[in-house]
Short mmCIF file of C-alpha atoms in Angstrom, two decimals:
data_model
loop_
_atom_site.label_atom_id
_atom_site.label_comp_id
_atom_site.label_asym_id
_atom_site.label_seq_id
_atom_site.Cartn_x
_atom_site.Cartn_y
_atom_site.Cartn_z
CA MET A 34 -12.24 -11.16 -2.41
CA GLN A 35 -13.57 -12.06 -5.92
CA THR A 36 -10.47 -10.94 -7.80
CA ALA A 37 -7.90 -12.33 -5.33
CA LEU A 38 -6.14 -14.57 -8.05
CA GLU A 39 -6.12 -12.05 -10.75
CA ASP A 40 -4.76 -9.60 -8.04
CA GLN A 41 -1.79 -11.90 -7.27
CA ASP A 42 -0.90 -12.52 -10.71
CA ALA A 43 -0.87 -8.84 -11.27
CA ILE A 44 1.01 -8.04 -8.37
CA LEU A 45 3.79 -10.50 -9.48
CA LYS A 46 4.16 -8.97 -12.43
CA THR A 47 4.34 -5.28 -11.07
CA LEU A 48 7.14 -6.52 -8.51
CA LEU A 49 9.12 -8.05 -11.27
CA LYS A 50 9.00 -5.08 -13.58
CA THR A 51 10.40 -2.92 -10.73
CA GLY A 52 12.64 -5.56 -9.28
CA LYS A 53 14.68 -6.32 -12.55
CA GLY A 54 16.29 -2.85 -12.45
CA THR A 55 17.73 -3.61 -8.71
CA ILE A 56 20.80 -5.19 -7.62
CA PHE A 57 19.04 -8.20 -6.44
CA GLY A 58 17.08 -8.39 -9.50
CA LYS A 59 20.08 -8.37 -11.98
CA GLU A 60 21.76 -11.04 -9.48
CA HIS A 61 18.61 -13.10 -9.80
CA ARG A 62 17.87 -12.50 -13.55
CA LEU A 63 14.58 -11.40 -13.03
CA GLU A 64 14.22 -9.95 -16.54
CA ALA A 65 13.93 -13.48 -17.58
CA VAL A 66 11.04 -14.51 -15.23
CA SER A 67 7.68 -14.61 -16.54
CA ASP A 68 5.61 -16.60 -14.01
CA GLN A 69 5.37 -18.29 -10.84
CA ALA A 70 7.42 -21.27 -11.83
CA SER A 71 10.22 -19.50 -13.34
CA PHE A 72 10.31 -16.99 -10.32
CA ALA A 73 10.62 -20.10 -7.89
CA GLN A 74 13.67 -21.13 -10.03
CA ALA A 75 15.14 -17.77 -9.91
CA VAL A 76 14.87 -16.68 -6.37
CA PRO A 77 15.69 -19.14 -3.38
CA ILE A 78 13.54 -19.05 -0.10
CA ARG A 79 15.54 -17.24 2.35
CA ASP A 80 15.07 -15.99 6.00
CA TYR A 81 16.21 -12.86 7.39
CA GLU A 82 20.02 -14.37 8.27
CA GLN A 83 20.28 -15.52 4.68
CA PHE A 84 18.95 -12.27 3.22
CA LYS A 85 20.99 -10.07 5.43
CA THR A 86 23.85 -9.30 3.02
CA TYR A 87 21.20 -7.14 0.92
CA ILE A 88 20.00 -5.29 4.11
CA GLU A 89 23.82 -4.52 4.92
CA LEU A 90 24.23 -2.77 1.55
CA VAL A 91 21.09 -0.67 2.02
CA LYS A 92 22.43 0.05 5.58
CA GLU A 93 25.70 1.26 4.13
CA GLY A 94 23.75 3.79 1.92
CA ARG A 95 23.61 2.03 -1.54
CA GLN A 96 20.56 2.68 -3.73
CA ASN A 97 18.45 0.39 -5.86
CA VAL A 98 19.51 -2.92 -3.92
CA LEU A 99 16.22 -4.66 -3.17
CA TRP A 100 13.74 -1.96 -4.56
CA LYS A 101 13.93 1.31 -6.59
CA GLY A 102 15.81 4.19 -4.39
CA LYS A 103 16.10 3.73 -0.68
CA PRO A 104 13.51 2.65 1.85
CA ILE A 105 11.84 5.45 3.73
CA TYR A 106 12.03 3.56 7.08
CA PHE A 107 13.66 0.45 8.69
CA ALA A 108 11.36 -1.35 11.04
CA LYS A 109 13.73 -2.41 13.83
CA THR A 110 12.52 -5.88 15.37
CA SER A 111 13.89 -8.75 17.42
CA GLY A 112 15.78 -11.17 15.18
CA THR A 113 17.49 -14.42 15.16
CA THR A 114 21.10 -15.08 15.75
CA SER A 115 21.73 -11.56 14.95
CA GLY A 116 19.73 -10.13 17.69
CA VAL A 117 17.86 -7.19 15.93
CA LYS A 118 16.42 -7.33 12.22
CA TYR A 119 16.12 -4.21 10.09
CA ILE A 120 13.16 -4.68 7.90
CA PRO A 121 12.89 -2.20 4.94
CA ILE A 122 9.48 -0.09 4.47
CA THR A 123 9.37 1.47 0.91
CA LYS A 124 7.32 4.40 -0.14
CA ASP A 125 5.23 1.79 -2.10
CA SER A 126 4.88 -0.58 0.99
CA ILE A 127 3.80 1.81 3.72
CA ASP A 128 0.25 1.81 2.39
CA ASN A 129 0.07 -1.78 3.24
CA HIS A 130 0.49 -1.23 6.69
CA ILE A 131 -1.68 1.75 7.01
CA ASN A 132 -4.69 0.91 4.83
CA THR A 133 -4.87 -2.55 6.04
CA ALA A 134 -5.84 -1.50 9.49
CA ARG A 135 -8.27 1.15 7.89
CA ASN A 136 -9.96 -1.83 5.99
CA ALA A 137 -10.37 -3.94 8.86
CA LEU A 138 -12.40 -1.13 10.63
CA LEU A 139 -14.30 -0.25 7.38
CA CYS A 140 -15.10 -4.10 6.98
CA TYR A 141 -16.55 -4.12 10.69
CA MET A 142 -18.65 -0.92 10.07
CA ALA A 143 -20.18 -2.43 7.03
CA GLU A 144 -21.03 -5.71 8.59
CA THR A 145 -22.13 -4.74 12.10
CA GLY A 146 -23.37 -1.00 11.17
CA ASN A 147 -21.72 -0.01 14.20
CA SER A 148 -19.74 3.26 13.40
CA ALA A 149 -20.48 5.22 16.64
CA PHE A 150 -16.74 4.27 17.83
CA ALA A 151 -15.30 6.51 15.36
CA SER A 152 -16.86 9.47 17.12
CA GLY A 153 -15.15 8.86 20.65
CA LYS A 154 -11.84 8.62 21.75
CA MET A 155 -9.48 5.73 20.59
CA ILE A 156 -6.09 4.57 22.14
CA PHE A 157 -3.46 2.67 20.14
CA LEU A 158 -1.01 1.03 22.78
CA SER A 159 2.07 1.19 20.81
CA GLY A 160 5.85 1.78 20.93
CA SER A 161 7.47 4.86 21.01
CA PRO A 162 7.41 6.95 17.61
CA GLU A 163 10.69 8.44 18.17
CA MET A 164 13.31 7.36 15.46
CA GLU A 165 17.03 6.84 15.18
CA ARG A 166 18.69 7.12 11.66
CA ILE A 167 20.66 4.42 9.85
CA ALA A 168 22.16 5.68 6.49
CA GLY A 169 19.75 8.54 6.94
CA ILE A 170 16.78 6.12 6.99
CA PRO A 171 14.44 6.76 9.97
CA THR A 172 14.48 3.65 12.00
CA GLY A 173 12.33 2.58 14.91
CA ARG A 174 9.63 0.00 16.17
CA LEU A 175 6.86 -0.72 13.50
CA SER A 176 4.00 0.60 15.95
CA GLY A 177 6.02 3.67 16.38
CA ILE A 178 6.49 4.03 12.62
CA VAL A 179 2.69 3.49 11.92
CA ASN A 180 1.78 6.01 14.55
CA HIS A 181 3.26 8.88 12.28
CA HIS A 182 0.87 7.76 9.56
CA ILE A 183 -2.50 7.84 11.28
CA PRO A 184 -4.95 9.78 9.24
CA SER A 185 -5.83 13.17 10.02
CA TYR A 186 -9.61 12.16 10.48
CA LEU A 187 -8.55 10.07 13.42
CA ARG A 188 -5.56 12.14 14.78
CA SER A 189 -7.94 14.50 16.81
CA ASN A 190 -9.65 11.51 18.49
CA GLN A 191 -6.44 9.55 19.11
CA LEU A 192 -4.89 8.93 22.56
CA PRO A 193 -2.31 9.14 24.31
CA SER A 194 -0.63 12.23 23.48
CA TYR A 195 2.55 12.21 21.22
CA GLU A 196 4.71 13.15 24.35
CA THR A 197 3.30 10.33 26.40
CA ASN A 198 3.75 7.67 23.40
CA CYS A 199 7.45 8.89 23.40
CA ILE A 200 8.17 7.72 27.04
CA GLU A 201 10.24 4.62 26.90
CA ASP A 202 9.77 3.38 30.31
CA TRP A 203 6.53 1.22 30.22
CA GLU A 204 5.48 1.71 33.80
CA THR A 205 5.73 5.52 33.66
CA LYS A 206 4.10 5.70 30.26
CA LEU A 207 1.17 3.39 31.47
CA ASP A 208 0.64 5.72 34.43
CA ARG A 209 0.46 8.62 32.03
CA ILE A 210 -1.90 6.88 29.57
CA VAL A 211 -4.52 6.02 32.50
CA SER A 212 -4.19 9.83 33.51
CA GLU A 213 -4.81 11.08 30.07
CA THR A 214 -7.82 8.57 29.24
CA ILE A 215 -9.38 7.74 32.74
CA ASP A 216 -12.01 10.54 32.02
CA LYS A 217 -12.51 10.27 28.37
CA ASP A 218 -15.20 8.87 26.27
CA MET A 219 -13.23 5.83 25.08
CA THR A 220 -14.63 3.80 22.22
CA LEU A 221 -11.86 1.69 20.80
CA ILE A 222 -9.02 0.13 22.63
CA SER A 223 -6.16 -1.30 20.48
CA GLY A 224 -2.96 -3.09 21.37
CA ILE A 225 -1.12 -6.43 22.18
CA PRO A 226 -3.59 -8.44 24.74
CA PRO A 227 -1.29 -8.53 27.67
CA TRP A 228 -0.48 -4.67 27.22
CA MET A 229 -4.20 -3.99 27.22
CA GLN A 230 -4.57 -6.16 30.26
CA MET A 231 -2.11 -4.02 32.16
CA TYR A 232 -3.97 -0.75 31.15
CA PHE A 233 -7.09 -2.35 32.10
CA ASP A 234 -5.68 -3.32 35.71
CA ARG A 235 -4.40 -0.04 36.26
CA LEU A 236 -7.62 1.56 35.15
CA ILE A 237 -9.66 -0.61 37.71
CA GLU A 238 -7.13 -0.09 40.54
CA LYS A 239 -7.46 3.95 40.12
CA SER A 240 -11.13 4.01 39.69
CA GLY A 241 -12.65 0.99 41.43
CA LYS A 242 -14.88 0.61 38.46
CA LYS A 243 -14.97 -2.15 35.69
CA VAL A 244 -13.54 -0.81 32.37
CA GLY A 245 -16.92 -1.11 30.74
CA GLU A 246 -18.54 1.07 33.65
CA LEU A 247 -15.86 3.58 33.31
CA PHE A 248 -16.13 3.75 29.36
CA PRO A 249 -19.71 3.03 28.65
CA ASN A 250 -19.50 3.58 24.98
CA PHE A 251 -16.36 1.14 24.73
CA ASN A 252 -17.42 -1.40 22.16
CA LEU A 253 -14.66 -2.35 19.89
CA MET A 254 -11.30 -3.92 20.93
CA VAL A 255 -8.79 -4.46 18.21
CA GLN A 256 -5.68 -6.84 18.88
CA GLY A 257 -2.96 -8.79 17.47
CA GLY A 258 0.56 -9.91 17.84
CA VAL A 259 0.03 -12.86 20.03
CA ASN A 260 -2.72 -15.42 20.51
CA PHE A 261 -5.65 -13.98 22.00
CA GLU A 262 -7.14 -16.96 23.58
CA PRO A 263 -5.20 -17.19 26.77
CA TYR A 264 -5.95 -13.46 27.50
CA LYS A 265 -9.69 -13.36 26.25
CA ALA A 266 -11.55 -14.53 29.33
CA ARG A 267 -9.77 -12.17 31.84
CA LEU A 268 -10.00 -9.06 29.46
CA PHE A 269 -13.74 -9.42 29.23
CA GLU A 270 -13.84 -10.18 32.93
CA SER A 271 -11.94 -6.81 33.52
CA ILE A 272 -14.27 -4.99 30.97
CA GLY A 273 -17.42 -6.40 32.69
CA ARG A 274 -19.31 -7.26 29.49
CA LYS A 275 -18.49 -8.77 26.07
CA ILE A 276 -17.88 -6.47 23.38
CA ASP A 277 -16.59 -6.99 19.80
CA SER A 278 -13.18 -7.45 18.71
CA ILE A 279 -11.19 -7.32 15.59
CA GLU A 280 -8.05 -9.78 15.17
CA LEU A 281 -5.25 -8.50 12.92
CA PHE A 282 -2.13 -10.25 11.51
CA PRO A 283 0.52 -7.59 11.06
CA ALA A 284 4.16 -8.02 11.18
CA SER A 285 7.36 -5.45 10.33
CA GLU A 286 7.45 -7.65 7.04
CA GLY A 287 4.12 -6.55 5.96
CA PHE A 288 0.23 -6.62 7.14
CA PHE A 289 -0.81 -9.97 5.99
CA ALA A 290 -4.44 -10.41 7.22
CA PHE A 291 -7.24 -9.20 9.12
CA GLN A 292 -10.69 -10.34 10.61
CA ASP A 293 -13.13 -9.01 8.17
CA SER A 294 -16.14 -10.56 9.81
CA GLN A 295 -17.37 -11.15 13.08
CA GLU A 296 -19.33 -14.26 12.00
CA ALA A 297 -16.75 -16.22 9.69
CA GLU A 298 -13.72 -17.92 10.99
CA GLY A 299 -10.31 -16.89 10.36
CA LEU A 300 -8.77 -13.78 8.76
CA LEU A 301 -8.89 -12.44 5.37
CA LEU A 302 -5.67 -12.80 3.49
CA ASN A 303 -4.56 -9.29 2.15
CA THR A 304 -4.30 -10.28 -1.49
CA ASN A 305 -4.24 -6.76 -3.16
CA SER A 306 -1.43 -4.81 -1.17
CA GLY A 307 1.68 -5.25 -2.84
CA ILE A 308 2.51 -8.53 -1.52
CA TYR A 309 2.94 -11.78 -3.53
CA TYR A 310 2.45 -14.85 -1.41
CA GLU A 311 3.80 -18.40 -1.97
CA PHE A 312 3.01 -21.47 0.37
CA VAL A 313 5.22 -24.27 1.07
CA PRO A 314 3.83 -27.30 2.83
CA ALA A 315 5.18 -26.91 6.38
CA ALA A 316 7.07 -30.38 6.41
CA GLU A 317 9.24 -29.46 3.16
CA ILE A 318 10.32 -25.87 4.37
CA PHE A 319 13.88 -27.33 5.22
CA SER A 320 13.95 -29.44 2.03
CA GLU A 321 16.42 -28.47 -0.43
CA ASN A 322 13.93 -28.03 -3.14
CA PRO A 323 10.47 -27.33 -1.33
CA THR A 324 7.23 -27.29 -3.36
CA ARG A 325 6.25 -23.62 -3.81
CA LEU A 326 2.70 -23.06 -4.45
CA SER A 327 0.72 -19.81 -5.31
CA LEU A 328 -2.62 -19.03 -3.87
CA HIS A 329 -4.16 -20.91 -6.82
CA ASP A 330 -3.22 -24.19 -5.44
CA VAL A 331 -3.60 -24.03 -1.59
CA LYS A 332 -5.93 -26.35 0.15
CA VAL A 333 -8.24 -26.00 3.33
CA GLY A 334 -6.68 -27.64 6.35
CA GLU A 335 -3.05 -28.09 5.09
CA ASN A 336 -0.32 -26.50 7.19
CA TYR A 337 1.87 -24.00 5.03
CA ALA A 338 4.96 -21.92 5.55
CA MET A 339 4.17 -18.46 4.38
CA ILE A 340 6.75 -16.97 1.82
CA ILE A 341 6.37 -13.42 0.94
CA ASN A 342 7.56 -11.17 -2.04
CA SER A 343 6.88 -7.39 -1.84
CA ASN A 344 7.24 -3.95 -2.70
CA ALA A 345 9.28 -3.28 0.38
CA GLY A 346 12.04 -5.33 -1.57
CA LEU A 347 11.76 -8.69 0.20
CA TRP A 348 12.05 -11.48 -2.26
CA GLY A 349 11.30 -15.14 -1.49
CA TYR A 350 11.32 -14.26 2.18
CA ASN A 351 10.44 -16.84 4.93
CA ILE A 352 8.70 -15.01 7.74
CA GLY A 353 8.85 -18.01 9.84
CA ASP A 354 5.22 -18.41 10.50
CA THR A 355 2.93 -21.25 9.52
CA VAL A 356 -0.77 -20.81 8.34
CA LYS A 357 -3.86 -23.11 7.73
CA PHE A 358 -6.59 -21.92 5.42
CA VAL A 359 -10.10 -22.31 6.67
CA SER A 360 -11.63 -21.28 3.58
CA VAL A 361 -10.52 -20.66 -0.15
CA ASP A 362 -13.52 -18.66 -1.29
CA PRO A 363 -12.68 -16.16 0.09
CA TYR A 364 -9.12 -17.05 1.09
CA ARG A 365 -9.28 -16.82 4.93
CA LEU A 366 -6.71 -18.22 7.17
CA ILE A 367 -5.55 -18.76 10.69
CA VAL A 368 -1.91 -18.48 12.02
CA SER A 369 -1.12 -22.01 13.19
CA GLY A 370 2.24 -21.63 14.49
CA ARG A 371 5.84 -20.86 13.81
CA ILE A 372 8.42 -23.00 11.85
CA LYS A 373 10.95 -23.18 14.54
CA HIS A 374 10.10 -23.66 18.10
CA PHE A 375 9.83 -20.28 20.11
CA ILE A 376 8.04 -18.49 22.93
CA SER A 377 5.77 -15.51 22.33
CA ALA A 378 3.08 -15.65 24.69
CA PHE A 379 3.60 -11.67 25.40
CA GLY A 380 4.88 -10.64 22.17
CA GLU A 381 8.59 -11.44 22.98
CA HIS A 382 9.65 -13.82 20.10
CA VAL A 383 12.28 -15.69 22.02
CA ILE A 384 13.73 -18.44 19.93
CA GLY A 385 16.06 -21.29 20.55
CA GLU A 386 19.51 -19.93 19.91
CA GLU A 387 18.59 -17.00 22.23
CA VAL A 388 17.91 -19.30 25.38
CA GLU A 389 20.67 -21.57 24.53
CA PHE A 390 23.14 -18.49 24.52
CA ALA A 391 21.59 -17.14 27.69
CA LEU A 392 22.01 -20.57 29.55
CA LEU A 393 25.19 -21.64 28.38
CA LYS A 394 27.12 -18.31 28.82
CA THR A 395 25.78 -18.40 32.62
CA ALA A 396 26.69 -22.18 32.86
CA ALA A 397 30.30 -21.52 31.44
CA GLU A 398 30.92 -18.57 33.87
CA GLU A 399 29.40 -20.56 37.08
CA ASN A 400 31.23 -23.77 36.05
CA VAL A 401 27.97 -25.74 35.64
CA GLN A 402 27.23 -28.41 33.34
CA ILE A 403 23.63 -28.92 31.78
CA THR A 404 22.30 -32.29 30.97
CA GLU A 405 18.93 -30.94 29.37
CA PHE A 406 16.42 -28.09 29.47
CA THR A 407 13.20 -26.73 27.97
CA VAL A 408 11.45 -23.48 28.50
CA ALA A 409 7.65 -22.44 28.33
CA PRO A 410 5.59 -19.54 29.43
CA LEU A 411 3.66 -19.34 32.47
CA ILE A 412 0.61 -17.02 32.03
CA GLN A 413 -0.98 -15.82 35.33
CA GLN A 414 -4.58 -15.32 34.84
CA GLU A 415 -5.87 -13.96 38.10
CA LYS A 416 -3.09 -12.16 39.93
CA GLY A 417 0.69 -11.84 40.20
CA LYS A 418 2.97 -11.84 37.25
CA SER A 419 3.57 -13.93 34.37
CA PHE A 420 7.14 -15.36 33.60
CA HIS A 421 9.07 -17.83 31.68
CA GLU A 422 9.66 -21.25 33.44
CA TRP A 423 12.79 -23.07 32.79
CA PHE A 424 12.90 -27.06 33.40
CA ILE A 425 16.67 -27.84 33.98
CA GLU A 426 18.32 -31.02 34.48
CA PHE A 427 21.80 -30.13 36.12
CA GLU A 428 24.63 -32.53 35.81
CA ASN A 429 26.22 -30.36 38.69
CA GLU A 430 24.23 -27.80 40.39
CA PRO A 431 24.90 -24.15 40.79
CA ALA A 432 26.52 -22.98 44.08
CA ASP A 433 24.28 -20.10 44.16
CA MET A 434 21.00 -20.71 42.20
CA GLN A 435 19.71 -17.23 42.69
CA ARG A 436 22.68 -15.70 41.10
CA PHE A 437 22.40 -18.55 38.15
CA ILE A 438 18.92 -17.37 37.61
CA GLU A 439 19.70 -13.54 37.53
CA LYS A 440 22.69 -14.02 35.37
CA THR A 441 20.62 -16.15 32.98
CA ASP A 442 17.97 -13.64 32.74
CA HIS A 443 20.22 -10.74 32.19
CA ASN A 444 21.83 -12.64 29.23
CA LEU A 445 18.51 -13.28 27.62
CA ARG A 446 17.64 -9.47 28.22
CA GLU A 447 20.98 -8.80 26.27
CA LYS A 448 19.89 -11.00 23.48
CA ASN A 449 16.33 -10.22 23.02
CA VAL A 450 15.01 -6.59 22.93
CA TYR A 451 11.34 -7.59 23.17
CA TYR A 452 12.15 -9.72 26.53
CA ASP A 453 14.02 -6.97 27.75
CA ASP A 454 11.21 -4.51 27.13
CA LEU A 455 8.60 -6.83 28.89
CA ILE A 456 10.81 -7.24 32.27
CA ALA A 457 11.60 -3.57 32.19
CA GLY A 458 7.91 -2.58 31.95
CA ASN A 459 6.93 -5.24 34.81
CA ILE A 460 4.85 -7.12 32.30
CA LEU A 461 7.02 -10.12 33.10
CA MET A 462 8.79 -11.44 36.15
CA PRO A 463 12.21 -12.65 35.65
CA LEU A 464 12.72 -16.30 34.67
CA GLN A 465 12.20 -19.18 37.32
CA ILE A 466 13.86 -22.30 37.26
CA ARG A 467 12.37 -25.94 38.20
CA GLN A 468 15.05 -28.56 38.63
CA VAL A 469 14.44 -31.84 36.97
CA ARG A 470 15.71 -34.96 38.67
CA LYS A 471 18.48 -37.14 37.32
CA ASN A 472 17.59 -38.72 34.19
CA GLY A 473 14.18 -36.88 34.42
CA PHE A 474 14.33 -36.00 30.80
CA ILE A 475 15.06 -39.52 29.58
CA ASP A 476 12.24 -40.86 31.63
CA TYR A 477 10.00 -38.08 30.34
CA MET A 478 10.82 -38.90 26.50
CA LYS A 479 10.44 -42.70 27.49
CA SER A 480 7.00 -41.89 28.90
CA ILE A 481 5.78 -40.29 25.80
CA GLY A 482 7.47 -43.06 23.46
CA LYS A 483 10.13 -40.72 21.88
CA LEU A 484 13.27 -42.04 23.46
CA GLY A 485 16.42 -42.22 21.01
CA GLY A 486 16.33 -42.00 17.37
CA GLN A 487 15.80 -38.22 16.00
CA ASN A 488 13.76 -37.28 18.74
CA LYS A 489 14.78 -34.28 20.66
CA VAL A 490 13.23 -32.16 23.60
CA PRO A 491 11.99 -28.99 22.06
CA ARG A 492 13.96 -26.06 23.74
CA LEU A 493 10.80 -23.99 23.71
CA SER A 494 7.15 -24.40 23.69
CA ASN A 495 4.67 -21.68 23.39
CA ASP A 496 2.37 -23.80 25.47
CA ARG A 497 2.16 -25.61 28.72
CA LYS A 498 1.83 -29.35 27.34
CA ILE A 499 5.60 -30.46 27.85
CA ALA A 500 5.82 -28.13 31.13
CA ASP A 501 2.99 -29.70 32.83
CA GLU A 502 3.99 -33.32 31.71
CA LEU A 503 7.49 -32.46 33.13
CA LYS A 504 6.14 -31.62 36.66
CA ALA A 505 6.10 -35.52 37.49
CA PHE A 506 9.90 -35.54 36.69
CA LEU A 507 11.05 -32.65 39.12
CA LYS A 508 13.73 -33.03 41.84
#
């Protein structure tokens, strides 16, 4: 915490020293870069699509493309227009993913004095650790990759078994996890909140007991991946008592921040872990020459797009998240949103291009014209299943609405692997459509004073604000 700025300056120098010998480094003349200002001149900000040509070279087997040698893994994650992203993880960057989770637990132990959970059984609800190979590089989900690197001192306490973790079908896997853990002394449970809730529901169903009664020594929940707030009340209700929780900010591109205190607001930025951060005022991110700030220059309360440069070989990389600092001594932040509209209420990372593709493909096949539409998640807190709710104004209605729904859902599943996983695992129900009356979207935009000009209905919202207001304009 005390050396954050010095550490960031040192990391930039280290990155440049290695980077200048790579294909990327030579193309961007990194040998001539000496500080943050000259770096910003030399290396433009790119998202995955703009960065992809370099990843393709690595996938072809080329050495020293973005970082020395070849990556030791590709983390496979849902992408934008390309469908799937392949994010390099190098020998130098793997420690960032492993040690940050460890540091979060050690900070918790130091602050609270609670270390008893380390003696009990722990569960990490994760993706399959099985890998495929691309250009000889093991490739899989980040959670599966990390599973291979859990330290030996935790391995003996870790559940579920490796065999169970390899099961692809979520329902089958969940039943096996419940069988393996229901009679164990579980002390720590970690995962994405909706997955943890499904696990809790299944435990309660099988035992007839609250989770906290079933596991009397369960006292720490570790979560990340989606906003915790919508799930918090129900998770604690399922446990039957309040317990401590630790929030994390991991991604395939890096482990950026973690909750280091049960008292202080926000997550501690990971300033000494192979990542050099830049921050662009969110309003400028699509400008031709946006302001690029180092950690030295950030202010509390401003909304920034976070740009990373790392020893995984990511340079000027726009991760798509916006953050807001709640403190600069130390540097703690909250994740404030995404640069583009999206839905990720359950970890699905569905973006605008994907829903447009899914809907327009169906509309073309069914000879239907769409006037306007928007999509929002509907999270069921008490019972039943959650789903994506599509508000659509049709120019001409589908002859068979159910077939239209099924086709659109199928198209979205083909486009987004995470959404497909959630449907296949019965975490989400297939999408549902609400018909908006003729001119309903126009009347809605008029009602909020945003009719005409450059104003557009967002394709996606990660909350219910627009969806709830649109109910007044249904057919």
